[in-house]
Every structure is written in C-alpha cells, then in structure tokens.
Amino acid sequence: MSNNASSLFKENENCWQTSQATHATPLIDGANYYRALHKAICNAKRSIFIVGWDIDSRIRLLRGDEEKNASAPSVISELLKWKAEQNENIKIYLLRWDSSLAFFSQREMWAKEVWDNKTPDNVKTTLDSTIPMGGSQHQKIVVIDDEIAFSGGMDVSTNRWDTREHLIDQPERVGPDGPHGPLHDVQVLTSGPIVESFAQLVRWRWDRINEQKATPFSPVKSTGSGVPPSWPNNFPPSMADLPCAVARTIPFMDGVEPVQEVRRMLLDLIAQAERFIFIENQFTTRQEIAEALNARLKACPELQVIIVSSYEPKGKFESEAYWASRIDFKRILENGVDDNRVKVTYSTLTNEAGESIQKRVHSKVMSIDDRYLVIGSSNISNRSMSLDTEVDLVFAGDTSQNQQDIIRVRHDLLAEHTGRAIEQVEQIFKSPDPLNNLINDQAPHGYQLAEVRDDQFTNKAWQPVFSSLSDPEKPLIAPIQMSNGKVVGVGNPKQKTIVFMMIALLILVLGGLIFWAGHSIPWLTADNLEQFLQDTRGTMWVIPTICVIYIIAGLVFFPVTVLSLAVAAVYGPIWGPVYGMLGALLSSATLFGLGHLMGIKGLRKMGGAKVQAVDDKFKDSGVVGVAVIRLIPIAPFSLVNLVAGISSIGLVQFLAGTFLGMFPPMIAKGLVGDSLGKIFTNPSPETIGYLVAGIAFWALMIYVCQKLARMYQLKKADAS
C-alpha cells in the first residue's frame, strides 16, 4: 500500500477531478449548515449557484433569537431577494430537480413560478427534467463568488433543520408542512482550488439545459493564506490543505455519457481498509458494496465495520424497497464474519421520563481508517451508483495533520451518536476493540447506538415490486433509438405535466359520470330539468332546489354567471337575482368550509400563484377585498371560496363581501337572463331592447367597479 493516500485517486476512473481544499470544515446537522449558508449569502458579492434535489422558497435558515436579531431575512427566498436587490450586479442561479410523481406531495408546487414571483430578474431559476425516468437530481451544491463551496447531503428543503442535540422536544423543529422528528445530516464547506471543480460542475449543469448561459468562472485572486471574504466567519476552518477528489454519478442523459465514479471510488476505498470503516448513510441496499465489505473483512482479520442509519421506514416504498433490501445487505455483510467485528446500527434516545425517539440519518459519510473521508450526496443504493446525479468529495490523509483532521470528524460524529464527549471516543479508539467498546457502556439517557432489527418492519413480500420502482439501477423506461440512429432518453414527467394530467383525468371522470347519468337515468334530461325548475315556481321547494343546484355547481366549478343567467331565465328579473344570490351565498359558505378542511398544504400547493394572489387580496382588504374580487374576478368563483377557507378572513366577513360584490351584477344578470328566456319564447323589439339594455348595464357596472376598485387601491397605497 502506498504511503501517499491520494495516489488512489484516478481521474476518469474513480473520480472526475483531483484537487486540494485549502480550508474545509464539516457542517454537522441542519442548524449549522443553514446558519453558515445564511452568512455566506450575506457575504456574496458576484455570484451564487444553488443546485439541489429541492430548493424550497419557504425555508427559514435561522431560528430563535438568531432569527429575531438578524439584519437580513431568514427565509431563503426573502434572503435571496434582499441580496439581489441590494446588489443588482450579482448573479444568482437556482437549479432544482423537476420532481417526479413519487414526490408530488412532498415538494413545493409551481417551483419556478414561485421563485420567479418572489425574486427579481437577477435571480434565475430552472427545473431540471432531463434526468432519466425513475432517477433524480440528487447533487446538493452551493458555490458562492467562485471562492467557497458547500457540498454533501443537505438541501434547502422541508424537514431538514435540527440541532446537534436532536432533542425530543424542539419547538423550532418545524417547517412548512408542520413539526418533524430529529434528523442528522452532514455538509462540508471548502475553499481553495477544489472550488473550481464545483464551479465547473454547477455551470455545466446549468448551461446544458438553459439557452442563457451562466456567468463565466471568475474567482478573485487570493491575497493571503486566510479564508476568502465570502467564508462565514461563524464557522472557522477545522481542516486545512487536504488533497481531495470529486467523484460523480451521471446517468445517461441526452448528449451525456454516463459515469459511475462514485461506485468505483467506494469499492477502491473499501479495498484499502485495514482497521476501521465508519459509515453513516440514509440507505444501505447496494449488494455489491456489502460484498466488497464482507470480502475485506475476511481478508483483514483486524478490520471492524460500523454502519449508522435510520431506525424505521417512512411509508410502504421505504419499508419494501430500502428496509427489506437492508436485510439482504446486512446478511451479505455479516456472512462468515464474527458478529463482534461488524454492526449495523441506528441512534436512539430514551430520556429519564421513559420517552424514546430515534434520529433519522440523512447523511452520506464514510471514513476509512485515518486515510480517507467521504462527505457526499450518494446513498449506498442502486440508484445512487448509476441512475441519480450524485457528487461526493473524498479527502485523503497524505500527512499526519490530514490524518488527524479525518480522525477528528469520525470521532465527532460517533460522539454525537453515542452520547459521549469526543475525548471519550478518542480513548475508545486507542483500545484493541473500538467497535464493541463504542456499543458497550453507553450513557443511559443520552443517544445510543443500537443494532437494527428490520424484520419487524417488513416480511419482504413486496420487495421485488417496490425495489424495481424505488431503487432501480436503470431507467424505468429505457432510452429510445430514433430512426436517425440518435438515442433519446425518456425523462420523468414534469411537475406541471403531472398536474395537468390529474386535472384532465378529473375532467374525464366527471364527464364520464355526466355522460353515464344522461344515458342511464331516464328522468335526467334537459327538458325534464327545465320542467322541474318551472314546476317549483310558487312552491315551497323553490329555495331548497336553488340552494342544492348552486352547491353542486360550486363543487364541480360550474361557472356561476351561466347558472345565474339560467335561474333568471326561469324565475324572472326580480326573483331570479334574489334566488341566485341566496344560492351563491350558500355555495360560498359550503366551499369556504371545504377549503378550511383541505387546509393550506393541499390547496395552496395545487393552486400556486393564483391561490396566493387571492389570499393576498383577502389579507390586504378584508370585506372590501372580497367585494372587489367578486366585482372583478381574478379567479373562478369556486376557487375564491376555497382559498377564503384557508385565509385569515372570517366566514361572516367573507359572506358580507360576497354579497356586496355579487348583488349589483346579479341584478344585471337577472335582466339579461330574463330577456334571453323571452327572446326564445316571444321575440319582439321590446324583449330585444331589454336584452341590449341589460348587457349595457352589466358592462357599465363592470367598468364602474374597475374604476372604484382602482381608486380604492391607490388610496390604500398612498395611505401606507
């Protein structure tokens, strides 16, 4: 074995580029990463690149007193807007995966539109939909001013923030979707020559899918041995002058040759191990890696291996694809090896009150003795080795100081997982049996490592089905060879496409039901319905009938104007508007309640900017705002009712505004609807004149309402 650890790195084989990190510091857990990222964005002067599986505009980077006392906004979208407005020459690029159906409910809807609406023109957003069907954009990179880079396992996404204490009760551990449990993750911050590799990578990702190319690489020449100006000074470097390599997974994409540098790097690293391999990873399913670990354990009698992952799965896909496969991974790993030499574990806490909680592990870290440290985005899964886009940063221990830096990171992480001080872990690793000394005699009420028992979560019956969908090695749909010989990949459907397909499916189902009802229910004909309405005139059933019709029409988003015209045609210009107004109010109240039950999460996610526009009107203007929306509709009648249910306005205020905004136009609709009905039964100059007058009155009312609304908005703006 070579004394020079970095000699293992082979460009275009197990890595893309080799380089050096002048300064580096691991950022352990979300609170630290978000705090460092916030400071670095505040320091930025020329450019910011963020590439992620997700970039959620709602995420708060700071919490508690730090958030209250900050001079810059905490929410990521507000922070980037602030930075872009503060410095009009700065260029900000956001590249996020255009996610698939599997993550539809977990992601912010209409992400590009949201970011474009929230930020100025020098913030550019794009969604990458070029990843093969079943794969994902999984790299997590931030490059600032081409002088510092963040990379690792963390996104700016929901359910990521937590402190290193991973408390059972943590009020600040709440995101846009509500509270979440403890989560552990690792990112690394670097400066020096290595940043150019990440700068090239993010520009390549951006330029291949955008006509408007990113700003060229432009680092500021270093003026000394200190950290660059954009480095967050609240996180001083803990490592220095480390040789390193960048390893990627790139799947087949149009015009791109696939690479599996991560897979080859991990296999080569494992083959170098002699005494201790430490792994923490979200998923461990890749049997090839289990076989390599097992072979190395058998070849090196002194070698010990510990893996730290999560305790329980989230949902059927995780239990049947990842936890079922972890059973196989563990079986292969331990085959023919003494149990005392290998442990697959999770980190758990039981406090003095008997409350228990398990830390969810999302990090992707591996250390090999004191020679190598990997911090990256790659899971030990099939998809991370071949189908997703991944990037790992691998540090090599060429000098004694490099080796001490690598060891310190390992001890720091194991101290967190076992509830010990770093000094205690250091002493344990001086013993001949560090693995079992780590597991034994752990603090009774701190975090402890316990061995996984995955058979309690799955009987593996559905493993073949769910693994093929959730953890595939190849695209779910193979690339297609065209007649001209070109091979074209089939990507995941875009988020917009999924939404439109769902809407089309809903319309198709409703249309099918209406068609079926029209042909299967003998009495359900237009003539019978008209006769039924006519028969209710002057009876006790008129009001219940109108109310039921308006409620049903509201639920299926039937245009309220068409319905009001029809009611006026049947009941006349006086009672038609009265009945129509009553039905509209009841329909509004019904959908208001439905919107309240649906909640912000579902409705706001589906409606995107249109929902936000309606809600902003409610917040700004109350009853008057509702009246303005009803007079000058900015969204369909039913959507306004649903959005009102999740807004800050009350039901009484909403109905009052609805009445004020709808009753004047309802009178005009009564004249028009009544005239339309009479034209068909008794066409005469008088009825035609009524129709023309009604339409003119309606148009005049819309014009006057627009003027009044504009005057009100200008007056309110002047007052504020």
XYZ file of C-alpha atoms in Angstrom:
720
model
C 0.000 0.000 0.000
C 1.335 3.435 -0.972
C 2.134 5.846 1.837
C 0.550 8.574 -0.268
C -3.197 8.098 0.230
C -4.134 10.408 -2.640
C -2.354 8.139 -5.115
C -5.580 6.081 -5.078
C -7.357 8.845 -6.986
C -7.513 8.133 -10.740
C -9.187 10.781 -12.854
C -11.786 9.435 -15.320
C -11.814 6.143 -13.413
C -12.816 6.544 -9.753
C -13.045 10.341 -9.797
C -13.670 13.253 -12.132
C -11.034 15.695 -10.889
C -8.358 15.757 -8.199
C -7.574 18.937 -6.325
C -6.849 20.410 -2.910
C -9.003 22.033 -0.230
C -7.068 24.918 1.292
C -9.660 25.210 4.053
C -12.538 22.920 5.000
C -14.991 22.405 7.820
C -17.782 19.832 8.158
C -21.179 21.345 8.973
C -22.979 18.770 11.041
C -26.782 18.918 11.112
C -29.168 21.379 9.551
C -28.964 24.252 12.038
C -25.233 24.636 11.433
C -25.465 24.312 7.649
C -28.329 26.782 7.356
C -26.567 29.246 9.678
C -23.365 29.062 7.615
C -25.280 29.312 4.345
C -27.162 32.396 5.541
C -23.913 34.141 6.456
C -22.230 33.179 3.180
C -25.172 34.504 1.123
C -24.991 37.759 3.065
C -21.263 37.962 2.221
C -21.730 37.218 -1.502
C -20.712 39.906 -3.993
C -20.636 38.405 -7.512
C -22.473 35.086 -7.892
C -24.457 32.401 -6.083
C -25.169 28.944 -7.516
C -27.519 26.551 -5.696
C -28.070 23.066 -7.116
C -30.347 20.741 -5.189
C -32.807 17.879 -5.086
C -35.053 20.588 -3.705
C -34.819 24.342 -3.108
C -37.902 25.292 -1.120
C -38.638 29.023 -1.068
C -40.308 28.831 2.376
C -37.369 27.501 4.421
C -36.143 29.559 7.396
C -32.366 29.419 7.636
C -32.224 30.936 11.125
C -34.282 30.144 14.215
C -34.947 31.595 17.660
C -33.117 34.708 18.880
C -30.683 34.492 15.989
C -33.576 34.901 13.563
C -35.118 37.764 15.564
C -31.841 39.685 15.769
C -30.634 39.076 12.210
C -30.027 42.097 9.971
C -31.000 40.084 6.872
C -34.133 37.996 6.214
C -34.183 34.415 7.444
C -36.470 32.825 4.806
C -34.334 31.703 1.854
C -36.471 33.384 -0.845
C -36.613 36.663 1.072
C -32.866 36.476 1.719
C -32.015 35.965 -1.952
C -34.433 38.739 -2.947
C -32.768 41.035 -0.399
C -29.319 40.151 -1.712
C -30.356 40.572 -5.365
C -31.928 43.982 -4.701
C -29.004 45.086 -2.553
C -26.564 44.274 -5.365
C -28.094 44.475 -8.848
C -24.890 43.135 -10.426
C -24.895 39.846 -8.523
C -25.990 36.761 -10.488
C -27.983 34.094 -8.638
C -28.754 30.709 -10.193
C -31.103 28.103 -8.744
C -31.234 24.638 -10.325
C -33.752 22.251 -8.789
C -34.971 18.843 -9.868
C -38.328 18.935 -11.629
C -39.601 16.160 -9.406
C -41.494 13.025 -10.327
C -44.881 11.675 -9.263
C -43.286 9.829 -6.311
C -42.510 13.145 -4.547
C -45.529 15.099 -5.770
C -46.981 15.705 -2.317
C -43.615 16.462 -0.665
C -42.462 19.302 -2.893
C -43.377 22.938 -3.331
C -45.714 23.203 -6.325
C -45.032 25.506 -9.283
C -41.490 25.993 -8.009
C -40.190 28.060 -10.918
C -43.226 30.358 -10.879
C -42.941 30.731 -7.109
C -39.271 31.701 -7.276
C -39.807 33.991 -10.276
C -42.621 35.772 -8.444
C -40.665 36.152 -5.212
C -37.323 37.330 -6.597
C -36.026 39.990 -9.034
C -34.693 39.365 -12.525
C -31.097 38.709 -11.474
C -32.277 35.544 -9.716
C -32.633 32.828 -12.357
C -34.477 29.572 -11.643
C -34.633 26.417 -13.724
C -36.083 22.952 -13.146
C -34.069 20.013 -14.472
C -36.346 17.489 -16.168
C -33.592 15.720 -18.129
C -32.907 13.002 -15.541
C -33.932 9.523 -16.807
C -37.335 8.116 -15.880
C -37.143 6.921 -12.258
C -33.954 8.861 -11.469
C -33.489 12.136 -9.597
C -31.239 15.201 -9.482
C -29.571 14.385 -6.164
C -26.485 16.625 -6.054
C -26.505 19.250 -3.281
C -24.046 22.044 -4.095
C -23.743 25.755 -3.328
C -20.942 27.841 -4.868
C -20.551 31.470 -3.791
C -18.359 34.021 -5.608
C -16.370 31.079 -7.049
C -14.346 31.058 -3.831
C -16.264 28.793 -1.413
C -18.359 25.672 -1.979
C -20.842 23.726 0.125
C -21.479 20.074 -0.774
C -22.820 16.967 0.907
C -26.174 15.512 1.867
C -28.274 18.590 2.709
C -30.825 20.507 0.674
C -32.689 23.674 1.492
C -35.838 21.622 1.915
C -38.570 20.653 4.343
C -37.861 18.534 7.438
C -34.085 19.126 7.351
C -33.434 21.578 10.194
C -32.246 20.250 13.558
C -29.575 20.956 16.145
C -26.823 18.547 17.115
C -28.629 17.791 20.387
C -31.571 16.254 18.481
C -33.913 16.943 21.382
C -37.147 15.060 21.851
C -38.976 18.374 22.285
C -37.670 21.039 19.913
C -40.205 23.837 19.190
C -38.105 25.228 16.349
C -38.017 21.880 14.529
C -40.976 22.811 12.365
C -41.247 23.526 8.668
C -43.884 24.485 6.103
C -45.508 21.055 6.474
C -45.508 21.098 10.281
C -43.283 19.601 13.020
C -40.868 16.780 12.239
C -38.593 14.464 14.194
C -34.822 14.577 14.781
C -32.741 14.472 11.613
C -28.973 14.104 11.228
C -27.052 15.250 8.158
C -23.594 16.433 7.084
C -22.424 19.078 4.616
C -18.858 20.282 4.106
C -17.647 23.812 3.383
C -14.437 24.207 1.365
C -12.230 26.868 -0.213
C -9.154 26.770 -2.394
C -8.543 25.043 -5.748
C -11.315 22.474 -5.121
C -13.938 25.208 -5.556
C -13.133 25.438 -9.270
C -14.255 21.810 -9.705
C -17.624 22.550 -8.116
C -17.888 25.819 -10.064
C -17.372 23.908 -13.313
C -19.897 21.269 -12.309
C -22.717 23.690 -11.448
C -22.133 25.680 -14.655
C -22.195 22.502 -16.722
C -25.488 21.521 -15.074
C -26.935 24.982 -15.769
C -25.641 25.551 -19.304
C -26.779 22.185 -20.718
C -30.453 22.980 -20.074
C -30.546 26.781 -20.442
C -30.192 28.968 -23.515
C -28.991 31.847 -21.336
C -25.593 30.659 -20.118
C -24.266 31.238 -16.624
C -21.727 33.920 -15.819
C -18.150 32.699 -16.503
C -15.922 31.364 -13.717
C -14.353 34.428 -12.086
C -12.581 33.888 -8.755
C -10.848 36.743 -7.006
C -7.113 36.160 -6.694
C -6.188 35.174 -3.140
C -4.324 37.852 -1.210
C -3.046 35.637 1.604
C -3.408 32.388 3.491
C -6.678 33.326 5.197
C -10.186 32.302 4.241
C -11.858 34.167 1.342
C -14.242 37.088 2.074
C -17.422 35.055 1.482
C -16.450 32.422 4.074
C -18.904 32.523 7.035
C -16.812 33.743 9.958
C -19.074 31.987 12.485
C -17.615 28.660 11.254
C -13.812 28.866 11.212
C -11.993 26.145 9.237
C -11.282 22.921 11.124
C -9.220 21.261 8.377
C -6.514 22.624 6.099
C -4.526 21.687 2.988
C -6.224 18.362 2.258
C -5.755 16.514 -1.046
C -9.187 15.649 -2.398
C -11.121 14.265 -5.348
C -14.583 14.817 -6.787
C -16.475 11.638 -7.712
C -19.783 11.779 -9.595
C -22.635 9.636 -10.724
C -24.057 10.865 -14.034
C -26.798 8.751 -15.661
C -27.482 8.559 -19.378
C -28.966 11.886 -20.459
C -29.288 13.304 -23.968
C -25.809 14.116 -25.208
C -24.152 12.967 -21.969
C -22.037 9.903 -21.404
C -22.878 8.190 -18.089
C -20.208 7.887 -15.393
C -20.066 5.769 -12.220
C -17.113 7.340 -10.435
C -18.823 7.154 -7.014
C -19.343 3.405 -7.311
C -15.742 2.783 -8.360
C -14.392 5.112 -5.680
C -16.282 3.387 -2.857
C -15.088 -0.043 -3.991
C -11.491 1.193 -4.212
C -11.693 2.838 -0.775
C -13.067 -0.297 0.883
C -10.207 -2.290 -0.622
C -7.753 -0.016 1.253
C -9.259 -0.547 4.724
C -7.187 -2.236 7.437
C -8.584 -1.354 10.864
C -11.849 0.594 10.937
C -14.571 1.602 8.477
C -17.186 4.067 9.705
C -20.278 4.638 7.545
C -23.358 6.724 8.126
C -25.859 6.679 5.315
C -29.560 7.126 4.678
C -29.901 3.851 2.748
C -27.764 0.709 2.502
C -29.126 -1.535 -0.247
C -26.321 -1.947 -2.798
C -25.334 -5.609 -2.545
C -22.079 -5.019 -4.443
C -20.917 -2.755 -1.607
C -21.963 -5.335 1.012
C -19.972 -7.992 -0.853
C -16.897 -5.719 -1.004
C -17.111 -5.008 2.734
C -17.533 -8.696 3.500
C -14.543 -9.635 1.333
C -12.365 -7.017 3.009
C -13.426 -8.154 6.493
C -12.363 -11.684 5.612
C -9.069 -10.503 4.104
C -8.167 -8.282 7.098
C -8.734 -10.018 10.474
C -8.224 -6.728 12.390
C -10.808 -4.780 10.406
C -14.058 -3.629 12.061
C -17.072 -2.001 10.386
C -19.876 0.100 11.873
C -22.805 1.476 9.887
C -25.177 4.089 11.313
C -28.517 4.535 9.565
C -32.159 5.167 10.432
C -34.466 3.083 12.609
C -37.819 2.853 10.878
C -39.051 3.438 7.323
C -41.389 6.157 6.129
C -44.153 4.553 4.122
C -44.523 1.415 2.057
C -41.907 2.300 -0.536
C -39.164 2.677 2.067
C -40.136 -0.420 4.032
C -40.375 -2.704 0.987
C -37.596 -1.228 -1.148
C -34.973 0.010 1.326
C -35.584 -1.721 4.641
C -36.283 -5.085 3.003
C -33.100 -4.662 0.963
C -31.149 -3.656 4.090
C -31.959 -7.095 5.473
C -30.206 -8.602 2.436
C -27.334 -6.102 2.692
C -26.789 -6.990 6.366
C -26.939 -10.726 5.662
C -24.290 -10.448 2.933
C -22.131 -8.114 5.021
C -22.103 -10.414 8.074
C -21.801 -13.722 6.219
C -18.958 -15.754 7.728
C -17.751 -12.822 9.860
C -17.609 -12.651 13.660
C -20.563 -10.600 14.961
C -18.159 -8.567 17.104
C -16.476 -7.169 14.005
C -19.456 -5.644 12.213
C -22.529 -3.713 13.425
C -25.431 -2.142 11.522
C -26.984 0.383 13.905
C -29.314 3.319 14.480
C -29.083 6.144 17.022
C -31.802 6.247 19.687
C -32.548 8.189 22.861
C -34.642 7.309 25.926
C -34.845 10.106 28.482
C -35.378 9.858 32.230
C -39.144 10.103 31.771
C -39.086 6.994 29.580
C -39.782 8.872 26.332
C -37.948 7.413 23.332
C -37.046 8.835 19.963
C -34.842 7.781 17.060
C -32.677 10.050 14.984
C -33.296 9.854 11.254
C -29.989 9.698 9.373
C -29.870 11.508 6.031
C -26.082 11.961 5.760
C -23.728 10.198 3.345
C -20.361 9.827 5.104
C -17.617 7.197 5.064
C -14.203 7.133 6.706
C -11.530 4.512 6.035
C -9.048 4.256 8.907
C -7.256 7.608 9.161
C -6.625 7.770 5.415
C -9.900 8.740 3.709
C -13.042 10.720 4.442
C -16.056 10.865 2.112
C -18.764 13.528 2.504
C -21.235 13.498 -0.330
C -24.746 13.117 -1.675
C -24.612 9.412 -2.586
C -26.556 6.783 -0.735
C -25.281 3.217 -0.707
C -28.134 2.285 -3.016
C -28.560 1.051 -6.564
C -29.915 4.344 -7.848
C -27.060 6.413 -6.368
C -24.473 4.284 -8.134
C -25.963 4.605 -11.624
C -29.322 6.404 -12.046
C -29.287 9.626 -9.987
C -26.931 12.567 -10.370
C -24.564 12.473 -7.371
C -21.353 14.112 -6.211
C -19.046 13.022 -3.391
C -15.998 14.850 -2.078
C -13.222 12.499 -0.941
C -10.402 13.751 1.322
C -7.081 11.909 1.536
C -4.775 11.732 4.556
C -1.385 12.281 2.970
C 0.133 13.977 6.016
C -0.163 13.363 9.731
C -2.202 16.577 10.025
C -4.554 15.404 7.257
C -4.990 12.135 9.113
C -5.735 13.869 12.403
C -8.347 16.007 10.626
C -10.047 12.895 9.226
C -9.987 11.120 12.595
C -11.465 14.153 14.349
C -14.512 14.169 12.049
C -15.097 10.458 12.666
C -14.817 10.859 16.433
C -17.064 13.914 16.421
C -19.832 12.050 14.618
C -19.539 8.930 16.776
C -19.576 11.094 19.897
C -22.922 12.552 18.784
C -24.383 9.123 18.024
C -23.299 7.557 21.327
C -23.870 10.492 23.691
C -20.183 10.785 24.549
C -17.559 13.509 24.506
C -15.033 13.477 21.669
C -12.257 12.785 24.181
C -14.049 9.627 25.318
C -14.302 8.385 21.735
C -10.606 9.103 21.236
C -9.791 6.874 24.215
C -12.032 4.111 22.891
C -10.138 4.083 19.590
C -6.875 3.528 21.445
C -8.231 0.173 22.623
C -7.821 -3.046 20.598
C -11.624 -3.444 20.227
C -13.071 0.026 19.473
C -16.287 -1.248 17.893
C -17.622 -3.120 20.890
C -16.333 -0.514 23.321
C -18.442 2.002 21.413
C -21.560 -0.158 21.731
C -20.997 -1.112 25.382
C -21.404 1.171 28.412
C -23.193 3.974 26.589
C -24.780 6.766 28.636
C -28.230 5.597 29.861
C -30.157 8.785 28.995
C -28.160 10.057 26.029
C -28.148 8.959 22.434
C -27.037 5.357 21.974
C -26.266 3.097 19.058
C -28.477 0.009 18.843
C -28.443 -2.772 16.246
C -31.150 -2.681 13.584
C -33.925 -5.294 13.544
C -35.528 -4.690 10.172
C -37.704 -7.801 10.029
C -40.180 -6.036 12.332
C -40.991 -3.611 9.507
C -41.315 -5.944 6.521
C -41.786 -9.573 5.542
C -40.176 -8.767 2.160
C -43.250 -9.970 0.246
C -43.431 -6.810 -1.870
C -39.681 -6.213 -2.114
C -39.260 -7.131 -5.821
C -42.029 -4.755 -6.901
C -41.105 -1.776 -4.746
C -37.338 -2.152 -5.229
C -37.728 -2.141 -9.004
C -39.681 1.137 -8.766
C -37.893 2.917 -5.923
C -34.286 1.686 -6.074
C -33.586 0.742 -9.688
C -30.199 0.602 -11.375
C -31.600 1.526 -14.782
C -34.266 3.954 -16.008
C -37.841 2.726 -15.663
C -38.189 3.369 -19.397
C -35.092 2.569 -21.459
C -33.678 5.157 -23.887
C -35.307 5.065 -27.327
C -33.279 4.747 -30.533
C -34.655 7.052 -33.235
C -34.732 6.329 -36.955
C -31.702 8.570 -37.474
C -29.693 6.460 -35.041
C -29.812 9.002 -32.203
C -30.596 7.586 -28.761
C -33.034 9.709 -26.772
C -33.661 9.286 -23.055
C -37.135 9.349 -21.528
C -37.222 11.687 -18.551
C -39.563 11.940 -15.594
C -42.792 13.800 -16.354
C -42.554 17.438 -15.342
C -44.440 18.585 -12.289
C -46.679 20.762 -14.473
C -47.403 17.788 -16.721
C -48.459 15.723 -13.712
C -50.813 18.487 -12.526
C -52.405 18.905 -15.958
C -52.741 15.133 -16.331
C -54.524 14.964 -12.962
C -56.856 17.810 -13.960
C -57.534 16.159 -17.324
C -58.242 12.864 -15.564
C -60.643 14.596 -13.172
C -62.466 16.278 -16.066
C -62.605 12.950 -17.890
C -64.062 11.201 -14.851
C -66.649 13.958 -14.265
C -67.533 13.984 -17.961
C -67.881 10.232 -17.922
C -70.164 10.377 -14.895
C -72.336 13.035 -16.536
C -72.472 11.025 -19.776
C -73.343 7.876 -17.841
C -76.018 9.678 -15.848
C -77.537 11.184 -19.002
C -77.850 7.758 -20.602
C -78.602 5.646 -17.555
C -81.046 7.796 -15.567
C -84.248 8.160 -17.670
C -85.519 11.297 -15.966
C -82.193 13.188 -16.161
C -82.767 15.221 -19.354
C -82.537 18.941 -20.100
C -86.290 19.141 -20.784
C -87.143 17.369 -17.535
C -84.782 19.590 -15.505
C -86.227 22.753 -17.065
C -89.723 21.485 -16.391
C -88.695 20.638 -12.809
C -87.480 24.206 -12.248
C -90.627 25.582 -13.802
C -92.716 23.329 -11.549
C -91.009 24.701 -8.420
C -92.136 28.249 -9.163
C -94.502 29.401 -6.459
C -93.941 26.295 -4.304
C -92.086 25.615 -1.049
C -89.411 23.687 -2.996
C -88.032 26.625 -4.935
C -85.442 27.747 -2.370
C -84.144 24.218 -1.476
C -83.896 23.440 -5.193
C -81.883 26.570 -5.974
C -79.587 26.002 -2.989
C -78.836 22.385 -3.936
C -78.149 23.357 -7.569
C -75.734 26.150 -6.563
C -73.884 23.903 -4.093
C -73.438 21.135 -6.674
C -72.405 23.683 -9.323
C -69.826 25.136 -6.942
C -68.341 21.723 -6.175
C -67.844 20.954 -9.870
C -66.575 24.513 -10.633
C -69.552 25.257 -12.899
C -69.497 28.957 -13.948
C -71.687 30.926 -11.563
C -72.505 33.502 -14.270
C -74.046 30.868 -16.541
C -76.037 29.438 -13.633
C -77.304 32.895 -12.586
C -78.427 33.671 -16.136
C -80.304 30.356 -16.256
C -82.024 30.983 -12.912
C -83.072 34.460 -14.052
C -84.446 32.998 -17.287
C -86.691 30.644 -15.256
C -87.679 32.828 -12.300
C -87.651 36.294 -13.842
C -85.729 39.561 -13.318
C -86.838 40.057 -9.699
C -86.886 36.662 -8.006
C -84.100 35.297 -10.227
C -81.402 37.556 -8.688
C -82.818 37.007 -5.177
C -82.733 33.216 -5.504
C -79.380 33.369 -7.286
C -77.863 35.491 -4.524
C -79.156 33.119 -1.858
C -77.741 30.095 -3.704
C -74.402 31.831 -4.330
C -74.020 32.684 -0.627
C -74.801 29.126 0.443
C -72.397 27.713 -2.161
C -69.734 30.179 -0.989
C -70.178 29.105 2.644
C -70.015 25.411 1.701
C -66.796 25.732 -0.265
C -65.348 28.067 2.393
C -65.785 25.224 4.895
C -64.342 22.692 2.443
C -61.306 24.903 1.861
C -60.804 25.189 5.608
C -60.848 21.374 5.908
C -58.437 20.947 2.984
C -56.003 23.295 4.673
C -53.133 25.346 3.392
C -50.913 22.402 2.492
C -53.044 20.798 -0.177
C -54.898 23.765 -1.665
C -52.001 26.223 -1.757
C -49.747 23.530 -3.223
C -52.166 22.798 -6.080
C -53.198 26.384 -6.822
C -49.767 28.013 -6.697
C -49.564 31.701 -7.577
C -53.300 32.003 -8.321
C -54.173 30.929 -4.771
C -51.545 33.300 -3.361
C -52.970 36.227 -5.341
C -56.472 35.662 -3.970
C -55.218 35.225 -0.409
C -53.156 38.432 -0.658
C -56.321 40.320 -1.592
C -58.088 38.930 1.470
C -55.229 39.854 3.810
C -54.915 43.374 2.418
C -58.549 44.432 2.196
C -60.935 42.234 4.197
C -64.612 42.721 3.265
C -63.766 45.336 0.623
C -61.172 42.991 -0.884
C -63.737 40.210 -1.200
C -66.195 42.625 -2.837
C -63.504 43.732 -5.317
C -62.689 40.117 -6.196
C -66.376 39.381 -6.765
C -66.777 42.513 -8.927
C -63.587 41.960 -10.937
C -62.926 38.190 -10.732
C -59.225 37.318 -10.629
C -60.019 33.620 -10.172
C -63.011 31.287 -10.627
C -65.921 31.644 -8.173
C -65.324 28.222 -6.585
C -61.551 28.730 -6.230
C -62.119 32.047 -4.444
C -64.440 30.265 -1.991
C -61.900 27.502 -1.314
C -58.997 29.925 -0.834
C -61.071 32.010 1.579
C -61.312 28.942 3.797
C -57.535 28.905 4.325
C -57.084 32.663 4.570
C -57.178 34.907 7.601
C -60.651 36.265 6.776
C -63.680 35.070 8.765
C -66.801 33.469 7.289
C -69.103 36.404 8.172
C -66.717 38.933 6.613
C -66.351 36.740 3.550
C -70.112 36.365 3.031
C -70.633 40.118 3.586
C -68.027 40.928 0.937
C -69.530 38.328 -1.385
C -72.986 39.919 -1.050
C -71.672 43.443 -1.657
C -69.663 42.333 -4.666
C -72.181 39.997 -6.301
C -75.624 41.520 -5.784
C -75.312 44.505 -8.185
C -74.046 42.299 -11.060
C -76.712 39.736 -10.111
C -79.390 42.343 -10.888
C -77.827 42.909 -14.304
C -77.654 39.159 -14.895
C -81.331 38.966 -13.937
C -82.248 41.419 -16.690
C -80.077 39.623 -19.247
C -81.214 36.129 -18.260
C -84.887 37.053 -18.273
C -84.515 38.749 -21.673
C -82.729 35.710 -23.116
C -85.560 33.457 -21.978
C -88.223 35.731 -23.516
C -86.398 36.107 -26.829
C -86.676 32.349 -27.423
C -90.362 32.219 -26.462
C -91.563 35.652 -27.681
C -89.055 37.533 -29.855
C -90.083 41.178 -30.132
C -88.446 44.633 -30.232
C -89.312 45.028 -26.554
C -87.529 41.832 -25.421
C -84.534 42.571 -27.652
C -84.357 46.063 -26.155
C -84.419 44.625 -22.631
C -81.551 42.276 -23.561
C -79.434 45.080 -25.034
C -80.139 47.310 -22.026
C -79.278 44.514 -19.619
C -75.951 43.791 -21.345
C -75.122 47.511 -21.446
C -75.967 47.870 -17.747
C -73.789 44.839 -16.963
C -70.843 46.259 -18.945
C -71.271 49.678 -17.313
C -71.286 48.094 -13.862
C -68.040 46.197 -14.606
C -66.419 49.412 -15.838
C -67.532 51.437 -12.794
C -66.423 48.643 -10.430
C -62.991 48.581 -12.017
C -62.655 52.336 -11.553
C -63.834 52.203 -7.950
C -61.506 49.301 -7.160
C -58.578 51.134 -8.735
C -59.362 54.295 -6.731
C -59.574 52.256 -3.514
C -56.262 50.510 -4.181
C -54.471 53.793 -4.963
C -55.910 55.405 -1.846
C -54.775 52.450 0.266
C -51.316 52.531 -1.308
C -50.972 56.273 -0.605
C -52.060 55.764 2.995
C -49.484 53.016 3.546
